[in-house]
mmCIF file of C-alpha atoms in Angstrom:
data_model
loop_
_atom_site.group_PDB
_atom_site.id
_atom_site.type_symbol
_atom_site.label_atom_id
_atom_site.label_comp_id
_atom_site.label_asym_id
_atom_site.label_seq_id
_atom_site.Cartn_x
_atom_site.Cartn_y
_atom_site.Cartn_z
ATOM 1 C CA UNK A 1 -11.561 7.803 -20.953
ATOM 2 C CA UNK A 2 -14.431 7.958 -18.223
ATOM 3 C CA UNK A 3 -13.934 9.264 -14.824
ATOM 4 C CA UNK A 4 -14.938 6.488 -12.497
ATOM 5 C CA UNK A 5 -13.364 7.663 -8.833
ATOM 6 C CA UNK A 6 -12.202 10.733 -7.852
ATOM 7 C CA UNK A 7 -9.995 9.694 -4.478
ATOM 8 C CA UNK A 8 -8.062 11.403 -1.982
ATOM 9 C CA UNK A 9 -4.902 10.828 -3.687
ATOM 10 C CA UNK A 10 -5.564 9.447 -7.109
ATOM 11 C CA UNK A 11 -8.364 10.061 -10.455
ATOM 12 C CA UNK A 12 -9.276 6.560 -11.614
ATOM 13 C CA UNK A 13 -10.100 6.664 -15.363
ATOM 14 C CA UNK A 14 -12.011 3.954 -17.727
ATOM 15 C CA UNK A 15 -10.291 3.151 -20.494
ATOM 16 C CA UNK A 16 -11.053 -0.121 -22.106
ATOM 17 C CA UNK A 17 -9.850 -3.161 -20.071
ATOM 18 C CA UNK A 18 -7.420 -0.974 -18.566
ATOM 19 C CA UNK A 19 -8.135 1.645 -15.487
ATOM 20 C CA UNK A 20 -5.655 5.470 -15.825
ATOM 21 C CA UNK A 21 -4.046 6.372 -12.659
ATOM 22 C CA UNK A 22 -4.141 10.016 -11.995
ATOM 23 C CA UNK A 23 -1.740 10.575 -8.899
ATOM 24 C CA UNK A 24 -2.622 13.736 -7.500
ATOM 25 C CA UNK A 25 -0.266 15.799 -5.164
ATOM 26 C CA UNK A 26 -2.481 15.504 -2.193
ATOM 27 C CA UNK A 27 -0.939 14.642 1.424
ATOM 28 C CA UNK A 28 -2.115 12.609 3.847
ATOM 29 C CA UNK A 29 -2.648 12.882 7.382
ATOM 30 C CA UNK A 30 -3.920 12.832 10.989
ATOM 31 C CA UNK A 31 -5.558 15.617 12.927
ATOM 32 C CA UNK A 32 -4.035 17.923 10.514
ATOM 33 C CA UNK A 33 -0.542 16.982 10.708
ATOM 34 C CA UNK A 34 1.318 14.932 7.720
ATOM 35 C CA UNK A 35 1.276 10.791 8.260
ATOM 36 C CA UNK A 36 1.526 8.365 5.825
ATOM 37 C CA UNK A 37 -0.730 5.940 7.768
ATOM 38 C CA UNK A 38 -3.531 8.666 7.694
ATOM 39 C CA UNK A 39 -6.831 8.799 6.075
ATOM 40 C CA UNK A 40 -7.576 12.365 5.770
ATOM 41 C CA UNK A 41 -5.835 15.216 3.342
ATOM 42 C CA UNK A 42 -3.876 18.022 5.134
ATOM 43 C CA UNK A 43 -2.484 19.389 3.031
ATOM 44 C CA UNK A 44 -0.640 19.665 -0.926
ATOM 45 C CA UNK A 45 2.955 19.144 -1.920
ATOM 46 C CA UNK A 46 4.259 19.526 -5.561
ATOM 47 C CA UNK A 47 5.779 17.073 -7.684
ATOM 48 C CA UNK A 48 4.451 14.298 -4.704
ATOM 49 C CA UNK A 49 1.960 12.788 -7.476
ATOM 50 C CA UNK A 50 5.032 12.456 -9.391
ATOM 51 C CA UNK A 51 6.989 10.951 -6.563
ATOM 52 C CA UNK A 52 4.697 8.228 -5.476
ATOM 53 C CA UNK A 53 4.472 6.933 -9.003
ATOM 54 C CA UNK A 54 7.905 6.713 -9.293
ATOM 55 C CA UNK A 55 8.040 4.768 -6.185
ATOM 56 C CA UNK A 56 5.171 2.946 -6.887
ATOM 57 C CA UNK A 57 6.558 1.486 -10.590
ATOM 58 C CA UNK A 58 9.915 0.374 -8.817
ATOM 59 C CA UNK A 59 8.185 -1.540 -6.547
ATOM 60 C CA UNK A 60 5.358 -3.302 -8.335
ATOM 61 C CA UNK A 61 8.396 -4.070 -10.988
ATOM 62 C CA UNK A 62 10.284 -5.341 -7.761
ATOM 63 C CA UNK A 63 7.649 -7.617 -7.109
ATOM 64 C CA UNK A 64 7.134 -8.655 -10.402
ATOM 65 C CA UNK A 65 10.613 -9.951 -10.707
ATOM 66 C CA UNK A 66 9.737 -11.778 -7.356
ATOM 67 C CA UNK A 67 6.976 -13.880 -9.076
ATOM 68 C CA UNK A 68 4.286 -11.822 -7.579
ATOM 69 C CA UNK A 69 1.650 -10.746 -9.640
ATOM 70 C CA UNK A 70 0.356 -7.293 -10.133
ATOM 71 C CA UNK A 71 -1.987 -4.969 -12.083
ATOM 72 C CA UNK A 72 0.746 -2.754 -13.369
ATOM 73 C CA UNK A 73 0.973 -2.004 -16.775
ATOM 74 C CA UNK A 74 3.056 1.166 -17.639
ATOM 75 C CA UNK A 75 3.910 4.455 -16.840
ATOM 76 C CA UNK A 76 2.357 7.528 -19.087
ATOM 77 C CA UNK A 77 3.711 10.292 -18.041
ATOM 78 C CA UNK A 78 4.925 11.746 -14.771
ATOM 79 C CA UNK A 79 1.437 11.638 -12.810
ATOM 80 C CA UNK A 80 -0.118 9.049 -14.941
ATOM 81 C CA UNK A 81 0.053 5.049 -15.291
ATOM 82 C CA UNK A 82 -1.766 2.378 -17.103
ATOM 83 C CA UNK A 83 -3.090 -0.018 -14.936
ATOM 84 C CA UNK A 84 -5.086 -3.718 -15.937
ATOM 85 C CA UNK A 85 -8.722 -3.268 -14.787
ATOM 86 C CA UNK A 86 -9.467 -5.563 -11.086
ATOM 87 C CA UNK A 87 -12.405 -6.578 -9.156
ATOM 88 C CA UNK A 88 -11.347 -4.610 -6.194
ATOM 89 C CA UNK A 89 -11.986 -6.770 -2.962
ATOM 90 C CA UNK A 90 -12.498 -4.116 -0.153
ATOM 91 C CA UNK A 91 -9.806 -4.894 2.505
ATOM 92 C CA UNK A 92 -6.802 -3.630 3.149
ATOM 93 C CA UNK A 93 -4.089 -6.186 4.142
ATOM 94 C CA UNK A 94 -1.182 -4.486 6.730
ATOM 95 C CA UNK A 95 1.857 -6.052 7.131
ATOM 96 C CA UNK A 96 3.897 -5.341 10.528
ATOM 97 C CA UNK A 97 7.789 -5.772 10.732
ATOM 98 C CA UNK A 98 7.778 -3.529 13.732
ATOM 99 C CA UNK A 99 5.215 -1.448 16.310
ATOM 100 C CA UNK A 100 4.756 2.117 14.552
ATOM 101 C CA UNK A 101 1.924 3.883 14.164
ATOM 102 C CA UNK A 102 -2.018 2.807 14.288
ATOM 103 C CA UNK A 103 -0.324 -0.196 15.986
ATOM 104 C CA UNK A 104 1.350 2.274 18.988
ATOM 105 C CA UNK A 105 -1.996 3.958 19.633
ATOM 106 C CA UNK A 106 -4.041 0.958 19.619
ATOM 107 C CA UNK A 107 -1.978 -1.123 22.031
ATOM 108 C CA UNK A 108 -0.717 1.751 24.268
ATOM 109 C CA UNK A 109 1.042 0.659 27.128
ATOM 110 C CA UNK A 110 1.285 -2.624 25.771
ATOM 111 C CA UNK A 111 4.150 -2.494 23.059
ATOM 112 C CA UNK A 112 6.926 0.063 22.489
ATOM 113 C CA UNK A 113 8.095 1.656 19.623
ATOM 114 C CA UNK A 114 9.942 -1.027 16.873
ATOM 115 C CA UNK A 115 8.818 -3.935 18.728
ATOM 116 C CA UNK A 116 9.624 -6.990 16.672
ATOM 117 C CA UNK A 117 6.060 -7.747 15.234
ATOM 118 C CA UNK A 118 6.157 -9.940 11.685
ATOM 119 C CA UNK A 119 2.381 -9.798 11.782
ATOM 120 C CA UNK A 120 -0.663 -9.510 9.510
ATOM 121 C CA UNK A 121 -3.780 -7.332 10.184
ATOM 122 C CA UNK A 122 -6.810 -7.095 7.814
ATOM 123 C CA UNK A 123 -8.991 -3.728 7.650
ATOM 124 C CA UNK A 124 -12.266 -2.851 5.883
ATOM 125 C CA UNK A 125 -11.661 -0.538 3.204
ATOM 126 C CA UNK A 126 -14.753 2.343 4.371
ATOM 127 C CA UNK A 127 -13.895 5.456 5.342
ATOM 128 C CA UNK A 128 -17.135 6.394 6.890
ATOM 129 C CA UNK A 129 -16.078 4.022 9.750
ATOM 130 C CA UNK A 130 -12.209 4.615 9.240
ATOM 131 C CA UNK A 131 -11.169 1.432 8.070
ATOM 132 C CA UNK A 132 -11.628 -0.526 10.779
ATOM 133 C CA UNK A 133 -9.764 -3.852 11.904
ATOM 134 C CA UNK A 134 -11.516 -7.292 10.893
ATOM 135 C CA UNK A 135 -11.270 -10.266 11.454
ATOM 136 C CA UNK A 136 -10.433 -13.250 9.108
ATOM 137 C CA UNK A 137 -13.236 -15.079 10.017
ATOM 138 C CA UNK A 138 -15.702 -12.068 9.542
ATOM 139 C CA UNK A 139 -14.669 -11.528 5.694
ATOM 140 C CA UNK A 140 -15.541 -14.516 5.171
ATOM 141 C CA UNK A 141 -18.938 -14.412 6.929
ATOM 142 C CA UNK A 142 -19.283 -11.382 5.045
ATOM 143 C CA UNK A 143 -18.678 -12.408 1.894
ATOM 144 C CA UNK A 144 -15.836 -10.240 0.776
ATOM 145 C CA UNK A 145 -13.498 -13.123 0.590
ATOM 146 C CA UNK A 146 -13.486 -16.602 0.728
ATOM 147 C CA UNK A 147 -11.269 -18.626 2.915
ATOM 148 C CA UNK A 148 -8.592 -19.532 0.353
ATOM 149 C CA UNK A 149 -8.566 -16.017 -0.839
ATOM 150 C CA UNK A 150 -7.954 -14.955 2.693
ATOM 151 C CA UNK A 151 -5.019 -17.150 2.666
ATOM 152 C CA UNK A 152 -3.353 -16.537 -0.421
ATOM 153 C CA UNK A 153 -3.266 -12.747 0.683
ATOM 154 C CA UNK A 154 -2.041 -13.657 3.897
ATOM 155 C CA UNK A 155 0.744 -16.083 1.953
ATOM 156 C CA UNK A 156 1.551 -13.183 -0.436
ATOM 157 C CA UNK A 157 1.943 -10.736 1.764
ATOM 158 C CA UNK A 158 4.292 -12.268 3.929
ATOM 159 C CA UNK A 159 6.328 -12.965 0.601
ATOM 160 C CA UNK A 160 5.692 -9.488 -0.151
ATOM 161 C CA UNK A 161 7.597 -8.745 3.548
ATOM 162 C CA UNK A 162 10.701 -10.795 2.911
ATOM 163 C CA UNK A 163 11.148 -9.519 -0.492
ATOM 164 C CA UNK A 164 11.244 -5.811 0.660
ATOM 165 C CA UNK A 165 12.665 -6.936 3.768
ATOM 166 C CA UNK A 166 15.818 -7.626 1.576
ATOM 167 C CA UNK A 167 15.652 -5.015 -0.297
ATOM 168 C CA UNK A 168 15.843 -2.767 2.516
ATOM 169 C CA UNK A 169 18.368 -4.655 4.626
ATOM 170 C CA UNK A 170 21.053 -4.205 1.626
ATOM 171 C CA UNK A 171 20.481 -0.332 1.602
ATOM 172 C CA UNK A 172 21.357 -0.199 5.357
ATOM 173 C CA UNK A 173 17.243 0.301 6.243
ATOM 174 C CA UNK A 174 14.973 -1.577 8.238
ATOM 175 C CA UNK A 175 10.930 -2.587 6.731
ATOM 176 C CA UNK A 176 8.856 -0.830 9.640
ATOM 177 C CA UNK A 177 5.152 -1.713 7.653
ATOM 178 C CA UNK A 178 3.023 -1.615 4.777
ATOM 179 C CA UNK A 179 -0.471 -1.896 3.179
ATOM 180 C CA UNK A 180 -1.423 -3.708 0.428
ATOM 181 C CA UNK A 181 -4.711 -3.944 -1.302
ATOM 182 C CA UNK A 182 -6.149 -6.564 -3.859
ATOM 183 C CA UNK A 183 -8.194 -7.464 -6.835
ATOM 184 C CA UNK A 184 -9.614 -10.446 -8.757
ATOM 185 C CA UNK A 185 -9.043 -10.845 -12.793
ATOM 186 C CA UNK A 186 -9.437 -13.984 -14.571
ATOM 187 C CA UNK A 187 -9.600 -16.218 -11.487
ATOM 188 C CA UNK A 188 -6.086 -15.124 -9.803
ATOM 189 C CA UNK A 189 -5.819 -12.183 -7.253
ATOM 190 C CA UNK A 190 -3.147 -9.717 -8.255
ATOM 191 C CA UNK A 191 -1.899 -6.917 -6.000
ATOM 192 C CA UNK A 192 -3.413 -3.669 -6.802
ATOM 193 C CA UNK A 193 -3.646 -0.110 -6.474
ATOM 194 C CA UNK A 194 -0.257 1.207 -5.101
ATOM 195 C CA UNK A 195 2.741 0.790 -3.433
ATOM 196 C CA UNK A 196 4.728 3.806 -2.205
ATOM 197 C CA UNK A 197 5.981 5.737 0.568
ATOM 198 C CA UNK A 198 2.054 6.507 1.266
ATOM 199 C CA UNK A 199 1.483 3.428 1.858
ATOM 200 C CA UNK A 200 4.663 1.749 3.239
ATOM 201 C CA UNK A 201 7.566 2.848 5.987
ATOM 202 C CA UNK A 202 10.816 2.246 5.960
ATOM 203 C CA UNK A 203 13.520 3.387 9.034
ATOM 204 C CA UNK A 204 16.900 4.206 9.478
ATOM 205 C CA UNK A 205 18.826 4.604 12.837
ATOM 206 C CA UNK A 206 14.756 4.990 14.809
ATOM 207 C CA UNK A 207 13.911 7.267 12.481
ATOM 208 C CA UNK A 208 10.890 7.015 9.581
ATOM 209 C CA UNK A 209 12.328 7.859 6.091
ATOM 210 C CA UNK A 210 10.479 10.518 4.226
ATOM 211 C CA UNK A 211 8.443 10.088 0.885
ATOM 212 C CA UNK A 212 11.771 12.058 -0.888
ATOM 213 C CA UNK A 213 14.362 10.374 1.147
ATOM 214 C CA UNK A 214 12.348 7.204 -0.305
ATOM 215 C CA UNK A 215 12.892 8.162 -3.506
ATOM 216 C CA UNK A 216 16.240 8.863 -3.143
ATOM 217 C CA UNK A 217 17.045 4.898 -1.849
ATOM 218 C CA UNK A 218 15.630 3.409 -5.345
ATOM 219 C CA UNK A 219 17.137 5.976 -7.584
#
């Protein structure tokens, strides 16, 4: 195997036509405080590597049974997964149930907390400028998608949404939001790189579920 990204959160090996997951134990945050929507480390948990894998395999399985493709192969061990090798496009695709977050401080003043949303947002996947919002018609000016691949992510995350909204709904949660990222292989996009409590939120009574309490709802 080849080391081919060393990440925030994850080692990305080369291994044939297949990429190696490392999941490290690294947490995320803003301003040095723990947030799942942030894009800086804070900090280090144990056994979180562990945990977002195991979240991360339920759902891509969930969505697999769905009829939505992804580039999930196996589990290895506890921090490790097999994973089919993607042309990564750089864009991050956010689906909104509800106001939280990014979304708050952006539109401050304008929208209150769990304001009915059901929205779509597209961000450029560079850190050096934060991952800024784009617009549709920019990636494709850009070249980093075309127009039918902008819509078939906008399609399949919104299917995405109603499957986990349904999931959720039957354990007594509500969907708050979630990020998605995809890839190209063989002519089809698949959904790649992760899905987990790092990358998605889920609520209960107002309140934002934690990456163990997470766990706890899909074991």
């Amino acid at each position: 195997m080849r080391l081919i990204y060393s990440g925030k959160t994850k080692d990305v090996y080369e291994d044939g036509p297949y990429l190696i997951f490392h999941f490290k134990n690294t947490v995320l945050g803003r301003n040095g405080e723990e947030d799942s929507g942030g894009n800086e480390v804070v900090g280090e948990k144990a056994g979180k590597g562990s945990v977002v894998l195991r979240q991360t395999e339920f759902f891509f399985k969930l969505l697999e049974e769905n009829g939505i493709k992804t580039h999930f192969v196996e589990r290895i061990d506890e921090r490790k997964a097999r994973f089919l090798k993607a042309e990564r496009i750089p864009l991050e695709v956010i689906y909104r149930e509800l106001a939280y977050g990014s979304f708050l401080r952006r539109y401050k003043g304008w929208v209150k907390p769990f304001h009915p949303l059901g929205i779509v947002d597209f961000t450029l996947k560079d850190d050096s400028l934060d991952d800024p919002l784009i617009a549709e018609d920019a990636v494709v000016a850009l070249g980093i998608a075309s127009e039918e691949e902008v819509e078939e992510m906008k399609e399949t995350t919104r299917k995405i949404a109603r499957v986990l909204r349904e999931f959720f709904s039957s354990k007594g949660l509500q969907l708050v939001d979630f990020k998605l990222e995809f890839g190209r292989l063989n002519g089809e996009l698949l959904v790649i790189d992760e899905l987990s409590g790092d990358t998605m939120r889920a609520a209960k009574d107002g309140r934002i579920l934690t990456l163990e309490e997470l766990l706890e709802v899909i074991e």
